[in-house]
XYZ file of C-alpha atoms in Angstrom:
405
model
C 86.069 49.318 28.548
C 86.745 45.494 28.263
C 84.551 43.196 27.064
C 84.702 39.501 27.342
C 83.324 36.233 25.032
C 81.425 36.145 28.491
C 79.929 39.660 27.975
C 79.076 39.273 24.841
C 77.046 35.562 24.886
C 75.365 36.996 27.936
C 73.940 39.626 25.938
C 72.889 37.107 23.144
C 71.066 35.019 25.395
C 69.064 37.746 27.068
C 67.730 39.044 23.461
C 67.454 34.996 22.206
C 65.468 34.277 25.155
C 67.740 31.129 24.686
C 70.809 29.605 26.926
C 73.786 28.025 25.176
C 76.781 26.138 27.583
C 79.380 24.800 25.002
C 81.230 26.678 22.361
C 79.303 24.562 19.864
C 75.554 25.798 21.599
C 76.950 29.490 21.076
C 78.259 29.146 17.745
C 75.237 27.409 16.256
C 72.488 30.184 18.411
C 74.538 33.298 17.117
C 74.500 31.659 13.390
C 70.748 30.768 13.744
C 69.509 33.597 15.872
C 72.023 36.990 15.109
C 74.471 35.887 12.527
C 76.136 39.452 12.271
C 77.154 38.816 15.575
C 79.209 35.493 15.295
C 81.832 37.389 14.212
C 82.274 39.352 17.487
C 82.191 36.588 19.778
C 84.846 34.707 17.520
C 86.711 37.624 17.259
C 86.652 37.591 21.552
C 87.472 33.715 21.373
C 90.417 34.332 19.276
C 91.597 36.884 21.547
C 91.426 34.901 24.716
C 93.115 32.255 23.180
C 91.002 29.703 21.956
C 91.270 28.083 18.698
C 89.153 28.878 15.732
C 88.197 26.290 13.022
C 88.555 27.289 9.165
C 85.031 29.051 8.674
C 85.378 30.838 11.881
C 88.534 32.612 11.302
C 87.739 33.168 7.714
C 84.126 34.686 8.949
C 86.237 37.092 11.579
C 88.820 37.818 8.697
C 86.305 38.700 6.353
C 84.235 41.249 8.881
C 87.482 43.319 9.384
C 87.877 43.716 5.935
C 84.967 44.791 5.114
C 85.137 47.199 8.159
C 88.478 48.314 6.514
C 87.027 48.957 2.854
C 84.470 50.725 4.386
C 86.761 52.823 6.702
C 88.607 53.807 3.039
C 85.317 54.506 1.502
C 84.537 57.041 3.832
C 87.527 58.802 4.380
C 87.572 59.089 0.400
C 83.974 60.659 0.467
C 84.749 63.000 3.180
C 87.940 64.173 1.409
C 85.521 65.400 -1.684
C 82.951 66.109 0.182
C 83.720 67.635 3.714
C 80.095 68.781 4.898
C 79.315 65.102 4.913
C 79.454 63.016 8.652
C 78.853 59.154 9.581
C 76.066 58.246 11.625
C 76.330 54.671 13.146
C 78.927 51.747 11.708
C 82.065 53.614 11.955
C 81.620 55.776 14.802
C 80.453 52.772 17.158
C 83.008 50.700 16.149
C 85.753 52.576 16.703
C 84.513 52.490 20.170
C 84.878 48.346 20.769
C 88.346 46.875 22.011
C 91.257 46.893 19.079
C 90.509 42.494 19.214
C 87.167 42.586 18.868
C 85.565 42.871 15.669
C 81.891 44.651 14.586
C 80.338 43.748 11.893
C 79.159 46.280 9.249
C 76.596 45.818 6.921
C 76.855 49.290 5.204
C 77.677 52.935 5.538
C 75.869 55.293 6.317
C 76.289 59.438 5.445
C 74.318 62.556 6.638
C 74.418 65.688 4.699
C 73.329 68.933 4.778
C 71.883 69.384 1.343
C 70.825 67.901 -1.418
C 73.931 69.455 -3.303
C 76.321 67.707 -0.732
C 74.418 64.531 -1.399
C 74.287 64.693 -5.187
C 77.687 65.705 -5.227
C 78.631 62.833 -3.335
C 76.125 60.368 -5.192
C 78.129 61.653 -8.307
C 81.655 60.736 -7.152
C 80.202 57.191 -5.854
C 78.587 56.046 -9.127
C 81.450 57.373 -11.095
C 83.655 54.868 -9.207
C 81.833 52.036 -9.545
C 78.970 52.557 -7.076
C 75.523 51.651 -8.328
C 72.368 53.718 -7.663
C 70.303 50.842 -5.946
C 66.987 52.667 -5.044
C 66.012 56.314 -3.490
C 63.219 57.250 -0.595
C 61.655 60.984 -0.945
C 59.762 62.467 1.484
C 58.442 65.826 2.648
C 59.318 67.222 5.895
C 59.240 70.457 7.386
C 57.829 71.739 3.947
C 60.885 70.474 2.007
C 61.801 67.651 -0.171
C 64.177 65.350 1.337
C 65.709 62.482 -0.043
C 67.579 58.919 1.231
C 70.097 57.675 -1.710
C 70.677 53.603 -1.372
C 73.913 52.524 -3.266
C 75.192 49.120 -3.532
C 78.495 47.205 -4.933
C 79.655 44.034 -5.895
C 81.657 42.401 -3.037
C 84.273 40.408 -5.723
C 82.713 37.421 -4.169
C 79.694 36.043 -5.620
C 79.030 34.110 -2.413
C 78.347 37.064 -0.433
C 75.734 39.876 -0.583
C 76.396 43.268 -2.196
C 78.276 46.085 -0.284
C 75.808 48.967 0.542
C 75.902 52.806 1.347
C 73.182 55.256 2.216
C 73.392 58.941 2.130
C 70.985 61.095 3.328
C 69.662 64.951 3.832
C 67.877 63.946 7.372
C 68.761 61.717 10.622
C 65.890 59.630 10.278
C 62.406 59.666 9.090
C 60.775 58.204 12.157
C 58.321 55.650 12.427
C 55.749 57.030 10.506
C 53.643 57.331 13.361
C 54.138 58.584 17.213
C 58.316 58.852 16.747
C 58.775 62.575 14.849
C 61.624 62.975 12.267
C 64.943 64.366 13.407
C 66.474 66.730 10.736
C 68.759 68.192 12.493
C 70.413 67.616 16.237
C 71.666 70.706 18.019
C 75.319 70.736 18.494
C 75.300 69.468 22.026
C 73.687 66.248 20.940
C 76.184 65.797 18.141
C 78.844 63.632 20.402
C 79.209 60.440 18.800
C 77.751 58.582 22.118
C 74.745 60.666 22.127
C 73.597 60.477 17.800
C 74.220 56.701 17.802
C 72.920 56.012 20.508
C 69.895 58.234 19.409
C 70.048 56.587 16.024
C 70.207 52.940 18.084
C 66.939 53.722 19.769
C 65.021 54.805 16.680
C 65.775 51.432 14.515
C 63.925 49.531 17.686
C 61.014 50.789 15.671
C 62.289 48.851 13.168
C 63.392 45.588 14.462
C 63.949 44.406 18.480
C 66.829 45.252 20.246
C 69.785 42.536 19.068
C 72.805 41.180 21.155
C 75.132 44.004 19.582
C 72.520 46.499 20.450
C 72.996 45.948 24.495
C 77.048 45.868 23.437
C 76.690 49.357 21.790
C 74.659 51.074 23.760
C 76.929 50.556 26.904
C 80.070 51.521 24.733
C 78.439 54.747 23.528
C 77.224 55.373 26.955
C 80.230 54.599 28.874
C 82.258 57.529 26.015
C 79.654 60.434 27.525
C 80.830 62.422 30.487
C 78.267 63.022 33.753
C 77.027 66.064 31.715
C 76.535 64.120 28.163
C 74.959 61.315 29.578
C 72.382 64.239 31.042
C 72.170 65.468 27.483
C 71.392 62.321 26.299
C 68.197 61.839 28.648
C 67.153 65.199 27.620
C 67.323 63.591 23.532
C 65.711 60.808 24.333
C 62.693 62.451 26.147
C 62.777 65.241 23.789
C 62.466 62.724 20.955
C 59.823 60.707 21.883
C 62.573 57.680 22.364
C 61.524 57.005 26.317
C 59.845 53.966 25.678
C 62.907 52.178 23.902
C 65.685 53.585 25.977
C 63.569 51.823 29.191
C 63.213 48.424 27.396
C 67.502 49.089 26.483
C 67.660 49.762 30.193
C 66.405 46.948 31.359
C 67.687 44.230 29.005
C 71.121 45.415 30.056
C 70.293 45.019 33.529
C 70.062 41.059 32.719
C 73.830 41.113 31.990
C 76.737 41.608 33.886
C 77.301 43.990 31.580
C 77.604 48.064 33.172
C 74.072 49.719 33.321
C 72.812 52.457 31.537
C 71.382 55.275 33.597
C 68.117 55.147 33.974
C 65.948 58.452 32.891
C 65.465 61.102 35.564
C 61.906 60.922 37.028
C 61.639 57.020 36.486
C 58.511 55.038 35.922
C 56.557 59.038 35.719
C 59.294 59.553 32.424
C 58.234 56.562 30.691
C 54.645 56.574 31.483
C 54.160 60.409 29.973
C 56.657 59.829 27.295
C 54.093 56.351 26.047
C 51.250 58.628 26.498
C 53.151 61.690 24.155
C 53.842 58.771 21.231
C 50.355 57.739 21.586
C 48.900 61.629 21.515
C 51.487 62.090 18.536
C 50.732 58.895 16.397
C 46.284 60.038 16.753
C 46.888 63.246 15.525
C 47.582 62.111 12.247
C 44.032 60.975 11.832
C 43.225 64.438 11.960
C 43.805 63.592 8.092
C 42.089 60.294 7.594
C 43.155 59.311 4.432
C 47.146 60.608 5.144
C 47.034 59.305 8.564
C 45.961 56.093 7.480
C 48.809 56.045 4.564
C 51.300 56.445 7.068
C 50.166 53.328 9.172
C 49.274 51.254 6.475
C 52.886 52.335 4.765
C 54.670 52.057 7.747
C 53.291 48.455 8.950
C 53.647 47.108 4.928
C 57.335 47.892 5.232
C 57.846 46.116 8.915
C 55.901 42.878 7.426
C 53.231 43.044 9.973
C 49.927 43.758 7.845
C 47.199 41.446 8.477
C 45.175 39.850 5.870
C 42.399 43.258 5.733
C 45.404 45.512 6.180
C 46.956 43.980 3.104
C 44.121 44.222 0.972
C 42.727 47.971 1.929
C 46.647 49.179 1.581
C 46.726 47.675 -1.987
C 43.411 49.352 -2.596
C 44.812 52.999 -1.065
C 47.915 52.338 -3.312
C 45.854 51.914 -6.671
C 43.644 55.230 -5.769
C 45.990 57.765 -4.000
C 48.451 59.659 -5.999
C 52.030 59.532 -5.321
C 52.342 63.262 -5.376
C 49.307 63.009 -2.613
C 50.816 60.875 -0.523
C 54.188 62.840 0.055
C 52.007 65.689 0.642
C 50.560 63.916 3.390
C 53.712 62.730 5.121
C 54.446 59.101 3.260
C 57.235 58.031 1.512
C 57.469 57.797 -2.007
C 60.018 54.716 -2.942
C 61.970 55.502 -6.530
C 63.492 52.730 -8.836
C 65.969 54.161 -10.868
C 65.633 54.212 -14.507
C 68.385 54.415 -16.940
C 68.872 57.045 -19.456
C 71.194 60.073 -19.134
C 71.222 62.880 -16.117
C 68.606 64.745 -15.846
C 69.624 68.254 -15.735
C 68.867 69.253 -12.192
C 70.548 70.637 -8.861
C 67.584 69.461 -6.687
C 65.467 67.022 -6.997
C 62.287 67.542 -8.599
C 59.044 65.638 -8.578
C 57.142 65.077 -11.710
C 54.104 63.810 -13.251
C 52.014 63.008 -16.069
C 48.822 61.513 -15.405
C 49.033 58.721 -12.540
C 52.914 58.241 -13.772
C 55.021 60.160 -11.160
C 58.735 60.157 -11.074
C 61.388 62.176 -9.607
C 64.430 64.178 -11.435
C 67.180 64.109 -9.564
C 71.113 65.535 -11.096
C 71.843 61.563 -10.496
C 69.294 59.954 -12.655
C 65.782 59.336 -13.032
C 63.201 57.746 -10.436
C 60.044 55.884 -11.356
C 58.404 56.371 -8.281
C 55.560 54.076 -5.879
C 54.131 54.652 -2.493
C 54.459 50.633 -2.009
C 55.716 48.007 -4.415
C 53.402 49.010 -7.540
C 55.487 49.581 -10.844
C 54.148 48.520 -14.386
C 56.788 47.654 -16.810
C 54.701 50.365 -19.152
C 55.993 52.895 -16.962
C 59.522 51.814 -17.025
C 59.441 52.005 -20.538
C 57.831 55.173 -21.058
C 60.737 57.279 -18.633
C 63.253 54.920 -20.029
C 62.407 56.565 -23.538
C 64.148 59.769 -25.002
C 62.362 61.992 -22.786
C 59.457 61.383 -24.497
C 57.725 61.396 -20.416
C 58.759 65.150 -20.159
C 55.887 66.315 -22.438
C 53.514 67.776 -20.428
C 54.579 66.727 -17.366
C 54.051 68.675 -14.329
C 57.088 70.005 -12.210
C 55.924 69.362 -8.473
C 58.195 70.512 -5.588
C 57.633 69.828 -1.929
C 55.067 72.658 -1.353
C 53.551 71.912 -4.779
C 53.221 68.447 -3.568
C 51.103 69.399 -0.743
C 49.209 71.448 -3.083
C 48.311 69.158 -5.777
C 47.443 66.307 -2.728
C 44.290 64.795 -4.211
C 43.397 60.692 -5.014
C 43.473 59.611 -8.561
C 41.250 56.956 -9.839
């Protein structure tokens, strides 16, 4: 499919909420409003033959490179470690016109196991990679985890390089959107994943300019029976709600349009009222339920004044162990020191310090952003933190759920 410099400002000023005329308009709303995506729309001006100043071309220049290191990156990864697949970046950019250019930020990895990820962790940090922070989290009675690495860019101008690798699809939101772990094999087509994965991170941010772009690429790569698969995800997952707003936004643009879901305005409206039904239910836990919100809302920025202070109140008085037994995530700052020796990761604790062992390092671990510099220093000795620690897995987690004081 072609896209035009057209296309692709009509889909910034439909997000923006803002018009632009002149090339100078457009240049100055992408940088202020969507920055990632000036490099796309110069990319298009190049292409249709319009001349780019200095800073322009050298911003295009620079997001193909970085496309291309990452392309390398993976390819490597793969090689080593062939049970691992991309989710996102790659895969959606690979569907955009050879003259356009999409801007990655990182790179993301699924794999099946923790051994796949550790194995891959392993051959990252051992060429240069550095182990930036790690997410564990119980689901479906196991302990998963979500690996962040990061690298310097050569360019001390520009942020790091970054990587994730994970053992699920996505967490969720924490509250009415479930967890996917796994899809089935018909849902596996590049179109249908991304755009799966697209929907869920509207629970993290609104829908961008390059979300409306990739959402009608990945759409327009599905056959008549894929694109039925795909309504059959979204319902399936709770994702109704989002994939109507995505219709409609597109609809704005002269853009193609999505499909919308079979059964219309009935769809959406019993799909809202399943995320609502979903998200109650876990206050049939009070204390876990409201974790998850608390958690959840701390990490989009929106807690209110009360919310702020009664989630720094939960975080002082339930456990860490707790809280991943009742569904929350438990954040990990590494901690140097040598490998602990480990295939899984393993959850441990002494007292109110909890950390996780994992075959790549050490975790001091927080359900929010509390870490004392004693307990840095006490995992960062020579395993003097091991002493009577307790081993806690994901069912022992759920086991030992209880508030400490």
């Amino acid at each position: 499919m072609d896209l035009t410099s057209d296309n692709l400002v009509e889909a910034l000023t439909v997000v923006s909420g803002q018009a632009a005329a002149s090339p100078m308009e457009i240049a100055d709303l992408v940088r202020q409003v969507q920055p990632g995506f000036a490099p796309t729309i110069f990319s298009a001006w190049k292409a249709e033959g319009r001349t780019l100043n200095p800073a322009m071309a050298y911003e295009v220049d620079y997001a193909r490179k970085k496309v291309d290191y990452y392309r390398s990156v993976a390819a490597t990864v793969k090689s080593a470690v062939p049970a691992l697949s991309t989710i996102k970046g790659l895969e959606v950019a690979a569907l955009y016109p050879d003259h356009l250019i999409r801007l990655q930020s990182d790179l993301d990895f699924i794999a099946p196991s923790q051994a796949d990820l550790w194995q891959a962790v392993s051959l990252l940090t051992d060429d240069g990679w550095k182990m930036f922070t790690a997410t564990f989290l119980q689901l479906e009675g196991d302990l998963h985890v979500m690996v962040s690495l990061e690298r310097d860019p050569g360019d001390e101008y520009r942020p790091a390089l970054h990587l994730e690798l994970t053992t699920y699809f996505t967490s969720g939101n924490q509250g009415g959107i479930p967890h996917i772990m796994r899809l089935p094999d018909e849902w596996l087509a590049p179109g249908i994943k991304n755009t799966v994965m697209l929907l869920h991170e509207r629970y993290e941010q609104p829908f961008r300019a390059r979300d409306l772009i990739d959402a009608v690429l990945l759409t327009d790569s599905l056959n008549d029976a894929q694109v039925g698969e795909l309504h059959k995800a979204v319902i399936a997952l709770g994702l109704v709600v989002a994939y109507d707003e995505l219709v409609k936004l597109v609809a704005k643009t002269s853009l193609p349009p999505l499909r919308p879901l079979p059964g219309g305005l009935l769809t959406v409206a019993r799909g809202r009222a399943r995320r609502v039904t979903r998200g109650a239910s876990y206050f049939s836990n009070p204390v876990g339920g409201t974790g998850r919100t608390l958690q959840r809302r701390s990490m989009q920025g929106k807690l209110s004044r009360a919310e702020g202070l009664a989630w720094e109140a939960l975080q002082r008085q339930l456990s860490v162990t707790a809280g991943v037994g009742q569904g929350m995530l438990a954040f990990g700052l590494p901690i140097n020191g040598p490998r602990p020796d480990v295939t899984d990761a393993v959850l441990r604790r002494k007292g109110k310090l909890v950390w996780a062992d994992t075959p790549a390092g050490r975790f001091l671990l927080t359900l929010g952003d509390y870490v004392t510099q004693a307990g840095i220093d006490e995992l960062s000795g020579n395993g003097q933190s091991r002493a009577g620690a307790e081993a806690t897995g994901a069912g022992r987690a759920a086991e030992s759920a209880e508030t400490s004081r």
